[in-house]
PDB file of C-alpha atoms in Angstrom:
ATOM      1  CA  MET A1272     202.186 -42.688 211.132  1.00 47.00           C
ATOM      2  CA  PHE A1273     198.844 -44.094 209.636  1.00 53.00           C
ATOM      3  CA  VAL A1274     196.472 -45.706 212.119  1.00 68.00           C
ATOM      4  CA  SER A1275     194.682 -48.936 210.891  1.00 83.00           C
ATOM      5  CA  ARG A1276     191.125 -48.014 210.200  1.00 87.00           C
ATOM      6  CA  TYR A1277     190.012 -51.670 211.111  1.00 89.00           C
ATOM      7  CA  LEU A1278     191.782 -51.631 214.373  1.00 88.00           C
ATOM      8  CA  GLY A1279     190.234 -48.327 215.327  1.00 88.00           C
ATOM      9  CA  TRP A1280     186.776 -49.466 214.468  1.00 89.00           C
ATOM     10  CA  LEU A1281     187.175 -52.800 216.324  1.00 90.00           C
ATOM     11  CA  ALA A1282     188.180 -51.089 219.513  1.00 90.00           C
ATOM     12  CA  ALA A1283     185.018 -48.871 219.673  1.00 89.00           C
ATOM     13  CA  SER A1284     182.983 -52.086 218.707  1.00 89.00           C
ATOM     14  CA  LEU A1285     184.210 -54.166 221.355  1.00 88.00           C
ATOM     15  CA  ALA A1286     183.603 -51.585 223.884  1.00 85.00           C
ATOM     16  CA  ALA A1287     179.997 -51.067 222.584  1.00 80.00           C
ATOM     17  CA  THR A1288     177.062 -52.292 224.629  1.00 75.00           C
ATOM     18  CA  SER A1289     173.424 -52.703 223.240  1.00 71.00           C
ATOM     19  CA  ASP A1290     170.768 -50.581 224.615  1.00 67.00           C
ATOM     20  CA  VAL A1291     167.928 -52.433 222.926  1.00 67.00           C
ATOM     21  CA  PRO A1292     165.154 -53.618 225.261  1.00 65.00           C
ATOM     22  CA  ALA A1293     165.462 -57.348 225.594  1.00 65.00           C
ATOM     23  CA  PRO A1294     162.940 -59.831 227.025  1.00 67.00           C
ATOM     24  CA  ARG A1295     164.341 -61.709 229.826  1.00 71.00           C
ATOM     25  CA  ARG A1296     161.892 -64.399 229.483  1.00 74.00           C
ATOM     26  CA  HIS A1297     163.716 -65.927 226.236  1.00 84.00           C
ATOM     27  CA  ARG A1298     166.817 -67.970 226.903  1.00 93.00           C
ATOM     28  CA  ARG A1299     167.278 -68.699 223.171  1.00 97.00           C
ATOM     29  CA  ALA A1300     167.894 -66.251 220.308  1.00 97.00           C
ATOM     30  CA  VAL A1301     168.228 -65.907 216.555  1.00 98.00           C
ATOM     31  CA  MET A1302     170.548 -63.277 215.486  1.00 98.00           C
ATOM     32  CA  GLY A1303     170.843 -61.804 211.979  1.00 98.00           C
ATOM     33  CA  PHE A1304     172.328 -59.039 209.919  1.00 97.00           C
ATOM     34  CA  ALA A1305     169.686 -57.854 207.237  1.00 96.00           C
ATOM     35  CA  THR A1306     170.639 -54.211 206.293  1.00 95.00           C
ATOM     36  CA  GLY A1307     169.922 -53.257 202.850  1.00 94.00           C
ATOM     37  CA  TYR A1308     166.986 -55.401 202.326  1.00 95.00           C
ATOM     38  CA  PRO A1309     163.457 -54.442 201.898  1.00 95.00           C
ATOM     39  CA  ALA A1310     160.629 -55.919 203.768  1.00 95.00           C
ATOM     40  CA  ALA A1311     159.636 -58.590 201.038  1.00 94.00           C
ATOM     41  CA  ALA A1312     163.288 -59.905 201.240  1.00 95.00           C
ATOM     42  CA  LEU A1313     162.903 -60.598 205.043  1.00 97.00           C
ATOM     43  CA  GLU A1314     159.184 -62.251 204.855  1.00 97.00           C
ATOM     44  CA  PRO A1315     160.394 -65.994 204.069  1.00 97.00           C
ATOM     45  CA  PHE A1316     163.162 -65.883 206.903  1.00 97.00           C
ATOM     46  CA  VAL A1317     160.771 -64.200 209.581  1.00 98.00           C
ATOM     47  CA  ARG A1318     157.345 -66.031 208.598  1.00 97.00           C
ATOM     48  CA  SER A1319     159.002 -69.378 208.379  1.00 97.00           C
ATOM     49  CA  LEU A1320     160.968 -68.913 211.631  1.00 98.00           C
ATOM     50  CA  ARG A1321     158.238 -67.382 213.797  1.00 98.00           C
ATOM     51  CA  ASP A1322     155.950 -70.146 212.547  1.00 97.00           C
ATOM     52  CA  ARG A1323     158.152 -72.747 214.531  1.00 96.00           C
ATOM     53  CA  PHE A1324     159.989 -70.606 217.167  1.00 97.00           C
ATOM     54  CA  ASP A1325     158.635 -68.395 219.821  1.00 95.00           C
ATOM     55  CA  GLY A1326     162.050 -67.167 221.249  1.00 95.00           C
ATOM     56  CA  GLU A1327     163.868 -63.729 220.616  1.00 96.00           C
ATOM     57  CA  ILE A1328     164.678 -62.756 217.007  1.00 97.00           C
ATOM     58  CA  ILE A1329     167.127 -59.877 216.512  1.00 97.00           C
ATOM     59  CA  LEU A1330     167.768 -58.471 213.207  1.00 97.00           C
ATOM     60  CA  ALA A1331     170.137 -55.510 212.365  1.00 97.00           C
ATOM     61  CA  VAL A1332     167.939 -53.637 209.669  1.00 97.00           C
ATOM     62  CA  ASP A1333     167.872 -50.054 207.993  1.00 95.00           C
ATOM     63  CA  ASP A1334     165.877 -47.385 209.703  1.00 94.00           C
ATOM     64  CA  ASP A1335     162.992 -48.114 207.200  1.00 96.00           C
ATOM     65  CA  PRO A1336     159.484 -47.681 208.381  1.00 96.00           C
ATOM     66  CA  ASP A1337     158.139 -50.603 206.221  1.00 96.00           C
ATOM     67  CA  VAL A1338     160.515 -52.978 207.494  1.00 97.00           C
ATOM     68  CA  ARG A1339     160.087 -51.991 211.064  1.00 96.00           C
ATOM     69  CA  ALA A1340     156.371 -52.304 210.837  1.00 97.00           C
ATOM     70  CA  PHE A1341     156.701 -55.831 209.401  1.00 97.00           C
ATOM     71  CA  LEU A1342     159.263 -56.837 211.955  1.00 97.00           C
ATOM     72  CA  ASP A1343     156.882 -55.295 214.625  1.00 96.00           C
ATOM     73  CA  ALA A1344     154.122 -57.517 213.665  1.00 97.00           C
ATOM     74  CA  PHE A1345     156.012 -60.698 214.205  1.00 97.00           C
ATOM     75  CA  GLN A1346     157.618 -59.604 217.622  1.00 96.00           C
ATOM     76  CA  VAL A1347     161.201 -59.312 215.983  1.00 97.00           C
ATOM     77  CA  THR A1348     163.711 -57.046 217.771  1.00 95.00           C
ATOM     78  CA  ALA A1349     164.905 -54.506 215.036  1.00 96.00           C
ATOM     79  CA  VAL A1350     168.300 -52.755 215.548  1.00 95.00           C
ATOM     80  CA  THR A1351     169.660 -49.997 213.363  1.00 93.00           C
ATOM     81  CA  PRO A1352     173.284 -50.082 213.555  1.00 89.00           C
ATOM     82  CA  VAL A1353     174.949 -46.621 214.065  1.00 83.00           C
ATOM     83  CA  GLN A1354     177.580 -46.063 211.446  1.00 80.00           C
ATOM     84  CA  PRO A1355     181.026 -44.604 212.549  1.00 76.00           C
ATOM     85  CA  PRO A1356     181.719 -41.105 211.034  1.00 72.00           C
ATOM     86  CA  GLU A1357     184.929 -42.517 209.174  1.00 79.00           C
ATOM     87  CA  TRP A1358     184.971 -46.120 208.481  1.00 85.00           C
ATOM     88  CA  SER A1359     183.479 -49.381 208.854  1.00 87.00           C
ATOM     89  CA  PRO A1360     184.089 -52.932 207.684  1.00 91.00           C
ATOM     90  CA  HIS A1361     181.901 -54.759 205.338  1.00 93.00           C
ATOM     91  CA  PRO A1362     178.647 -55.894 206.948  1.00 93.00           C
ATOM     92  CA  VAL A1363     179.766 -59.386 206.576  1.00 94.00           C
ATOM     93  CA  MET A1364     182.334 -58.660 209.258  1.00 95.00           C
ATOM     94  CA  GLU A1365     180.339 -55.738 211.168  1.00 95.00           C
ATOM     95  CA  ARG A1366     177.735 -58.313 212.223  1.00 96.00           C
ATOM     96  CA  PHE A1367     180.083 -60.346 214.390  1.00 97.00           C
ATOM     97  CA  ALA A1368     180.712 -57.227 216.624  1.00 95.00           C
ATOM     98  CA  ALA A1369     177.047 -56.681 216.850  1.00 95.00           C
ATOM     99  CA  TYR A1370     176.478 -60.458 217.810  1.00 97.00           C
ATOM    100  CA  ASP A1371     179.006 -60.192 220.385  1.00 96.00           C
ATOM    101  CA  ALA A1372     177.288 -56.735 221.959  1.00 94.00           C
ATOM    102  CA  TRP A1373     173.816 -58.475 221.799  1.00 95.00           C
ATOM    103  CA  ILE A1374     174.982 -61.545 223.580  1.00 95.00           C
ATOM    104  CA  ARG A1375     176.955 -59.613 226.326  1.00 94.00           C
ATOM    105  CA  SER A1376     173.804 -57.644 226.919  1.00 92.00           C
ATOM    106  CA  ARG A1377     171.525 -60.528 227.371  1.00 93.00           C
ATOM    107  CA  PRO A1378     173.596 -62.644 230.090  1.00 93.00           C
ATOM    108  CA  TRP A1379     170.334 -64.975 230.429  1.00 94.00           C
ATOM    109  CA  LEU A1380     170.751 -66.418 227.137  1.00 96.00           C
ATOM    110  CA  THR A1381     171.857 -70.127 226.877  1.00 96.00           C
ATOM    111  CA  GLN A1382     171.738 -70.859 223.248  1.00 98.00           C
ATOM    112  CA  VAL A1383     171.980 -68.766 220.019  1.00 98.00           C
ATOM    113  CA  LEU A1384     171.762 -69.191 216.236  1.00 98.00           C
ATOM    114  CA  LEU A1385     173.904 -66.683 214.211  1.00 98.00           C
ATOM    115  CA  THR A1386     172.601 -66.941 210.570  1.00 98.00           C
ATOM    116  CA  ASP A1387     172.393 -65.355 207.070  1.00 98.00           C
ATOM    117  CA  VAL A1388     168.794 -63.896 206.452  1.00 98.00           C
ATOM    118  CA  ARG A1389     167.888 -63.398 202.854  1.00 96.00           C
ATOM    119  CA  ASP A1390     168.600 -66.907 201.785  1.00 97.00           C
ATOM    120  CA  VAL A1391     167.515 -68.862 204.991  1.00 98.00           C
ATOM    121  CA  ILE A1392     164.323 -70.417 205.707  1.00 98.00           C
ATOM    122  CA  PHE A1393     163.243 -72.630 208.649  1.00 98.00           C
ATOM    123  CA  GLN A1394     161.474 -76.149 208.605  1.00 97.00           C
ATOM    124  CA  GLY A1395     161.846 -76.524 212.427  1.00 97.00           C
ATOM    125  CA  ASP A1396     162.478 -75.137 215.656  1.00 98.00           C
ATOM    126  CA  PRO A1397     166.331 -74.776 215.124  1.00 98.00           C
ATOM    127  CA  PHE A1398     166.784 -75.462 219.082  1.00 98.00           C
ATOM    128  CA  ALA A1399     164.585 -78.495 219.238  1.00 96.00           C
ATOM    129  CA  ARG A1400     167.534 -80.487 219.891  1.00 94.00           C
ATOM    130  CA  PRO A1401     169.999 -78.305 222.102  1.00 91.00           C
ATOM    131  CA  ALA A1402     173.743 -77.990 221.312  1.00 96.00           C
ATOM    132  CA  GLY A1403     176.004 -79.008 224.108  1.00 96.00           C
ATOM    133  CA  GLU A1404     178.896 -77.133 222.391  1.00 97.00           C
ATOM    134  CA  LEU A1405     179.302 -75.017 219.515  1.00 98.00           C
ATOM    135  CA  GLU A1406     178.271 -76.221 216.098  1.00 98.00           C
ATOM    136  CA  VAL A1407     179.680 -75.219 212.799  1.00 98.00           C
ATOM    137  CA  TYR A1408     178.444 -76.673 209.367  1.00 98.00           C
ATOM    138  CA  VAL A1409     180.025 -78.166 206.559  1.00 96.00           C
ATOM    139  CA  GLU A1410     179.383 -76.185 203.256  1.00 92.00           C
ATOM    140  CA  ARG A1411     179.635 -79.183 200.713  1.00 84.00           C
ATOM    141  CA  GLU A1412     180.237 -82.765 202.055  1.00 83.00           C
ATOM    142  CA  GLY A1413     183.255 -84.291 200.852  1.00 82.00           C
ATOM    143  CA  ASP A1414     184.907 -80.875 199.582  1.00 87.00           C
ATOM    144  CA  THR A1415     188.162 -79.542 201.259  1.00 94.00           C
ATOM    145  CA  LEU A1416     189.276 -75.843 201.336  1.00 95.00           C
ATOM    146  CA  ALA A1417     191.545 -76.551 198.537  1.00 95.00           C
ATOM    147  CA  GLU A1418     188.595 -77.174 196.297  1.00 93.00           C
ATOM    148  CA  HIS A1419     187.034 -73.741 197.194  1.00 92.00           C
ATOM    149  CA  ALA A1420     188.888 -70.900 195.159  1.00 92.00           C
ATOM    150  CA  PHE A1421     186.993 -68.249 197.136  1.00 92.00           C
ATOM    151  CA  ASN A1422     188.018 -69.671 200.575  1.00 93.00           C
ATOM    152  CA  ARG A1423     191.399 -70.226 199.366  1.00 93.00           C
ATOM    153  CA  LYS A1424     191.906 -66.826 198.228  1.00 94.00           C
ATOM    154  CA  HIS A1425     190.330 -64.979 201.378  1.00 94.00           C
ATOM    155  CA  ILE A1426     192.267 -67.418 203.749  1.00 95.00           C
ATOM    156  CA  THR A1427     195.475 -66.715 202.134  1.00 94.00           C
ATOM    157  CA  ALA A1428     194.809 -62.936 202.249  1.00 91.00           C
ATOM    158  CA  LEU A1429     194.124 -63.268 206.037  1.00 91.00           C
ATOM    159  CA  VAL A1430     197.198 -65.223 207.355  1.00 91.00           C
ATOM    160  CA  GLY A1431     199.577 -65.703 204.333  1.00 92.00           C
ATOM    161  CA  PRO A1432     200.161 -68.433 201.970  1.00 93.00           C
ATOM    162  CA  GLU A1433     202.125 -70.646 204.358  1.00 95.00           C
ATOM    163  CA  LEU A1434     199.544 -70.779 207.178  1.00 93.00           C
ATOM    164  CA  ALA A1435     196.848 -71.186 204.646  1.00 95.00           C
ATOM    165  CA  ALA A1436     198.465 -74.111 202.961  1.00 96.00           C
ATOM    166  CA  ARG A1437     198.251 -76.042 206.371  1.00 96.00           C
ATOM    167  CA  LEU A1438     194.505 -75.855 206.238  1.00 96.00           C
ATOM    168  CA  MET A1439     193.562 -76.682 202.663  1.00 97.00           C
ATOM    169  CA  ASP A1440     192.935 -80.406 203.567  1.00 96.00           C
ATOM    170  CA  ARG A1441     190.234 -79.387 205.881  1.00 97.00           C
ATOM    171  CA  PRO A1442     186.508 -79.309 205.439  1.00 96.00           C
ATOM    172  CA  CYS A1443     185.149 -75.949 204.274  1.00 96.00           C
ATOM    173  CA  LEU A1444     182.950 -74.465 206.946  1.00 97.00           C
ATOM    174  CA  CYS A1445     180.045 -72.105 206.140  1.00 96.00           C
ATOM    175  CA  VAL A1446     179.986 -69.150 208.472  1.00 97.00           C
ATOM    176  CA  GLY A1447     176.482 -68.388 207.420  1.00 97.00           C
ATOM    177  CA  THR A1448     174.986 -70.592 210.269  1.00 98.00           C
ATOM    178  CA  VAL A1449     176.415 -71.208 213.513  1.00 98.00           C
ATOM    179  CA  LEU A1450     174.505 -72.470 216.547  1.00 98.00           C
ATOM    180  CA  GLY A1451     175.372 -73.175 220.114  1.00 98.00           C
ATOM    181  CA  PRO A1452     176.015 -72.166 223.632  1.00 98.00           C
ATOM    182  CA  ALA A1453     175.820 -68.207 223.771  1.00 98.00           C
ATOM    183  CA  ALA A1454     179.192 -67.721 225.523  1.00 97.00           C
ATOM    184  CA  GLU A1455     180.806 -69.849 223.047  1.00 98.00           C
ATOM    185  CA  ALA A1456     179.309 -67.917 220.146  1.00 98.00           C
ATOM    186  CA  ALA A1457     180.274 -64.846 221.465  1.00 98.00           C
ATOM    187  CA  ARG A1458     183.961 -66.069 221.784  1.00 98.00           C
ATOM    188  CA  LEU A1459     184.000 -67.226 218.062  1.00 98.00           C
ATOM    189  CA  CYS A1460     182.797 -63.769 217.096  1.00 98.00           C
ATOM    190  CA  ARG A1461     185.585 -62.102 219.107  1.00 97.00           C
ATOM    191  CA  THR A1462     188.246 -64.396 217.678  1.00 97.00           C
ATOM    192  CA  MET A1463     187.091 -63.837 214.313  1.00 97.00           C
ATOM    193  CA  LEU A1464     187.235 -60.094 214.672  1.00 96.00           C
ATOM    194  CA  MET A1465     190.713 -60.336 216.156  1.00 95.00           C
ATOM    195  CA  LEU A1466     191.824 -62.703 213.217  1.00 95.00           C
ATOM    196  CA  ALA A1467     190.830 -59.989 210.848  1.00 93.00           C
ATOM    197  CA  ALA A1468     192.858 -57.495 212.558  1.00 90.00           C
ATOM    198  CA  VAL A1469     195.911 -59.319 211.147  1.00 86.00           C
ATOM    199  CA  PRO A1470     196.129 -57.840 207.749  1.00 83.00           C
ATOM    200  CA  ARG A1471     195.456 -54.378 206.543  1.00 80.00           C
ATOM    201  CA  SER A1472     191.998 -52.765 207.068  1.00 80.00           C
ATOM    202  CA  ASP A1473     191.100 -53.436 203.483  1.00 79.00           C
ATOM    203  CA  VAL A1474     191.538 -57.081 203.794  1.00 86.00           C
ATOM    204  CA  GLY A1475     190.180 -57.736 207.271  1.00 86.00           C
ATOM    205  CA  GLY A1476     187.106 -55.606 206.731  1.00 89.00           C
ATOM    206  CA  ALA A1477     186.472 -56.844 203.187  1.00 90.00           C
ATOM    207  CA  PHE A1478     183.878 -59.499 202.141  1.00 91.00           C
ATOM    208  CA  GLY A1479     184.928 -62.961 202.468  1.00 91.00           C
ATOM    209  CA  ALA A1480     187.044 -62.131 205.659  1.00 94.00           C
ATOM    210  CA  ASP A1481     184.347 -63.484 207.690  1.00 96.00           C
ATOM    211  CA  GLN A1482     184.382 -66.994 205.997  1.00 96.00           C
ATOM    212  CA  ALA A1483     188.118 -67.211 206.188  1.00 96.00           C
ATOM    213  CA  ALA A1484     188.343 -66.173 209.883  1.00 96.00           C
ATOM    214  CA  CYS A1485     185.646 -68.708 210.777  1.00 97.00           C
ATOM    215  CA  ASN A1486     187.625 -71.464 209.020  1.00 97.00           C
ATOM    216  CA  ILE A1487     190.913 -70.421 210.559  1.00 97.00           C
ATOM    217  CA  ALA A1488     189.642 -70.208 214.111  1.00 97.00           C
ATOM    218  CA  VAL A1489     187.934 -73.745 214.111  1.00 98.00           C
ATOM    219  CA  HIS A1490     190.441 -75.468 212.171  1.00 97.00           C
ATOM    220  CA  LEU A1491     193.520 -74.179 214.343  1.00 96.00           C
ATOM    221  CA  GLY A1492     191.365 -75.038 217.419  1.00 96.00           C
ATOM    222  CA  LEU A1493     191.387 -71.179 218.737  1.00 97.00           C
ATOM    223  CA  VAL A1494     187.618 -71.919 219.406  1.00 97.00           C
ATOM    224  CA  PRO A1495     186.326 -75.392 220.266  1.00 96.00           C
ATOM    225  CA  ALA A1496     183.478 -76.381 217.866  1.00 98.00           C
ATOM    226  CA  ARG A1497     181.927 -79.607 216.625  1.00 98.00           C
ATOM    227  CA  ILE A1498     182.084 -79.686 213.037  1.00 98.00           C
ATOM    228  CA  GLN A1499     178.709 -81.054 211.663  1.00 97.00           C
ATOM    229  CA  PRO A1500     178.081 -82.650 208.371  1.00 96.00           C
ATOM    230  CA  ASN A1501     175.443 -81.233 205.796  1.00 95.00           C
ATOM    231  CA  TYR A1502     172.011 -82.099 205.587  1.00 96.00           C
ATOM    232  CA  GLY A1503     171.753 -82.394 209.462  1.00 96.00           C
ATOM    233  CA  ARG A1504     170.434 -79.501 211.518  1.00 98.00           C
ATOM    234  CA  VAL A1505     171.337 -77.335 208.638  1.00 98.00           C
ATOM    235  CA  ALA A1506     171.209 -77.804 204.853  1.00 97.00           C
ATOM    236  CA  THR A1507     173.547 -75.479 202.859  1.00 96.00           C
ATOM    237  CA  ILE A1508     172.514 -76.300 199.403  1.00 95.00           C
ATOM    238  CA  GLY A1509     174.095 -73.640 197.296  1.00 92.00           C
ATOM    239  CA  GLU A1510     176.813 -75.691 195.872  1.00 87.00           C
ATOM    240  CA  ASP A1511     174.334 -78.388 195.175  1.00 86.00           C
ATOM    241  CA  ASP A1512     173.559 -79.307 191.609  1.00 85.00           C
ATOM    242  CA  GLY A1513     169.810 -79.555 192.888  1.00 85.00           C
ATOM    243  CA  ALA A1514     168.862 -82.713 191.228  1.00 85.00           C
ATOM    244  CA  GLY A1515     168.442 -84.542 194.496  1.00 91.00           C
ATOM    245  CA  LEU A1516     166.504 -81.480 196.390  1.00 95.00           C
ATOM    246  CA  ILE A1517     162.813 -81.850 196.330  1.00 95.00           C
ATOM    247  CA  TRP A1518     159.993 -79.294 196.913  1.00 95.00           C
ATOM    248  CA  ARG A1519     157.230 -81.411 198.536  1.00 94.00           C
ATOM    249  CA  ASP A1520     153.542 -80.401 197.866  1.00 89.00           C
ATOM    250  CA  ASP A1521     153.247 -79.476 201.569  1.00 90.00           C
ATOM    251  CA  GLY A1522     155.958 -77.003 201.352  1.00 90.00           C
ATOM    252  CA  VAL A1523     158.984 -78.695 202.584  1.00 95.00           C
ATOM    253  CA  ILE A1524     162.383 -79.109 201.051  1.00 97.00           C
ATOM    254  CA  ILE A1525     163.604 -82.802 201.096  1.00 97.00           C
ATOM    255  CA  ASN A1526     167.213 -83.412 201.092  1.00 96.00           C
ATOM    256  CA  PRO A1527     168.836 -85.959 198.669  1.00 94.00           C
ATOM    257  CA  ASP A1528     169.077 -88.307 201.495  1.00 94.00           C
ATOM    258  CA  GLY A1529     165.267 -87.898 202.124  1.00 96.00           C
ATOM    259  CA  GLY A1530     165.754 -86.151 205.306  1.00 96.00           C
ATOM    260  CA  VAL A1531     164.300 -82.670 206.236  1.00 97.00           C
ATOM    261  CA  SER A1532     166.609 -80.383 207.763  1.00 98.00           C
ATOM    262  CA  PRO A1533     165.151 -77.497 210.404  1.00 98.00           C
ATOM    263  CA  ILE A1534     167.324 -74.825 208.574  1.00 98.00           C
ATOM    264  CA  VAL A1535     167.867 -74.424 205.011  1.00 98.00           C
ATOM    265  CA  HIS A1536     170.372 -72.033 203.589  1.00 98.00           C
ATOM    266  CA  GLN A1537     170.935 -70.680 200.030  1.00 96.00           C
ATOM    267  CA  TYR A1538     167.476 -72.290 198.820  1.00 96.00           C
ATOM    268  CA  ASP A1539     167.288 -69.255 196.349  1.00 95.00           C
ATOM    269  CA  ARG A1540     170.162 -70.825 194.186  1.00 94.00           C
ATOM    270  CA  HIS A1541     167.746 -73.252 192.885  1.00 95.00           C
ATOM    271  CA  PRO A1542     164.558 -71.984 191.017  1.00 94.00           C
ATOM    272  CA  HIS A1543     162.228 -74.726 191.794  1.00 93.00           C
ATOM    273  CA  LEU A1544     162.823 -74.481 195.377  1.00 95.00           C
ATOM    274  CA  ALA A1545     162.840 -70.526 195.412  1.00 94.00           C
ATOM    275  CA  ASP A1546     159.423 -70.598 193.496  1.00 94.00           C
ATOM    276  CA  GLY A1547     157.899 -72.917 196.214  1.00 94.00           C
ATOM    277  CA  VAL A1548     159.398 -70.734 198.972  1.00 95.00           C
ATOM    278  CA  ARG A1549     158.092 -67.315 197.562  1.00 93.00           C
ATOM    279  CA  LEU A1550     154.565 -68.971 197.086  1.00 92.00           C
ATOM    280  CA  ARG A1551     154.412 -70.196 200.726  1.00 93.00           C
ATOM    281  CA  TRP A1552     156.354 -67.503 202.700  1.00 93.00           C
ATOM    282  CA  GLY A1553     156.937 -64.542 200.533  1.00 80.00           C
ATOM    283  CA  ARG A1554     155.828 -62.391 197.686  1.00 67.00           C
ATOM    284  CA  ALA A1555     156.155 -62.164 194.149  1.00 54.00           C
ATOM    285  CA  GLU A1556     158.931 -59.973 194.172  1.00 56.00           C
ATOM    286  CA  HIS A1557     161.002 -62.186 196.582  1.00 54.00           C
ATOM    287  CA  CYS A1558     163.413 -64.618 195.066  1.00 50.00           C
ATOM    288  CA  VAL A1559     163.522 -62.719 191.809  1.00 49.00           C
ATOM    289  CA  VAL A1560     167.205 -61.904 191.451  1.00 44.00           C
ATOM    290  CA  GLU A1561     168.222 -59.564 188.486  1.00 45.00           C
ATOM    291  CA  ALA A1562     171.961 -59.138 187.594  1.00 40.00           C
ATOM    292  CA  ARG A1563     173.165 -55.464 187.987  1.00 43.00           C
ATOM    293  CA  LYS A1564     175.302 -54.182 185.298  1.00 51.00           C
ATOM    294  CA  LYS A1565     178.692 -53.077 186.646  1.00 53.00           C
ATOM    295  CA  THR A1566     179.021 -49.283 186.470  1.00 59.00           C
ATOM    296  CA  PHE A1567     182.249 -47.211 185.670  1.00 63.00           C
ATOM    297  CA  SER A1568     181.931 -46.212 189.468  1.00 58.00           C
ATOM    298  CA  ASP A1569     182.005 -49.929 190.556  1.00 53.00           C
ATOM    299  CA  ARG A1570     184.956 -50.743 188.537  1.00 60.00           C
ATOM    300  CA  ARG A1571     186.887 -47.761 189.858  1.00 62.00           C
ATOM    301  CA  LYS A1572     186.005 -48.836 193.335  1.00 56.00           C
ATOM    302  CA  ARG A1573     186.931 -52.296 192.891  1.00 55.00           C
ATOM    303  CA  LEU A1574     190.370 -50.858 191.286  1.00 55.00           C
ATOM    304  CA  ALA A1575     190.909 -48.728 194.298  1.00 56.00           C
ATOM    305  CA  ILE A1576     190.437 -51.585 196.746  1.00 52.00           C
ATOM    306  CA  SER A1577     192.771 -53.760 194.731  1.00 52.00           C
ATOM    307  CA  VAL A1578     195.449 -51.125 194.988  1.00 49.00           C
ATOM    308  CA  GLN A1579     194.892 -50.521 198.750  1.00 53.00           C
ATOM    309  CA  ARG A1580     195.254 -54.229 199.523  1.00 49.00           C
ATOM    310  CA  ARG A1581     198.831 -54.222 198.197  1.00 48.00           C
ATOM    311  CA  LEU A1582     199.915 -51.048 199.867  1.00 49.00           C
ATOM    312  CA  PRO A1583     201.493 -51.193 203.309  1.00 51.00           C
ATOM    313  CA  GLU A1584     199.408 -50.177 206.181  1.00 54.00           C
ATOM    314  CA  LEU A1585     201.745 -48.535 208.655  1.00 49.00           C
ATOM    315  CA  ARG A1586     200.927 -49.077 212.280  1.00 49.00           C
TER     316      ARG A1586
END
């Protein structure tokens, strides 16, 4: 009998502990997974956050001397994930096992922010207003999951069409930013990891499973969380047409309603904002995204994954 690769990885990950030195003086922490990125891609996130936040910042990064030197200069805790010898899920799922281990190794933490890195900047202290309960954020105000083909696809893959259909009238939540009590954030991480164990490895460990698992966990009430509207603590602006978003001369992104969010996610989808962020917080090479041509190897790998998703996984 074949053994699920995802379940094998999950068992090891949930038993893992973090041996990275932790500063006990900090009770709030920002956590992100940034493997695969050079130092230049991390600069807007780190510089803008450290300008407004003096707590612990923990980033998973590659073992790159330039990256580590940059993070050391800003007192960022750098963690290089240890890759299992056989299999690991996509980093979007792998990160939640890391977050859980980091939180468990820091029982003194009271509040955490779990966040994307490359496309996030900060315009204020994210914890200036403490969250009494776990907060999750709407991706686009007024839209439901039924209107998001990407989320429909991955939720259906994770739990099947019947259960997915029950959720389609709910708001689309973005897993890229989650903030609140540390214990509740860890609970969300573990719940998402277990939800992803329901299907075969190549579904639960794939890109998109994280977004699907977060929406399922919250909308089914598996994890208590307060759903917050867009353009509050967090502005998720990738789905916005950009017309109402303003880059102010002093380097602040103004929301369509005239407000300013402490956390801005997906700013790089809008050239006029990306240019401003690059000039204030980054380097010339940051925010320049070039489309990579698909190779034969890419197409073959995608076909293999598609086939594997349709085959049974014996357990």
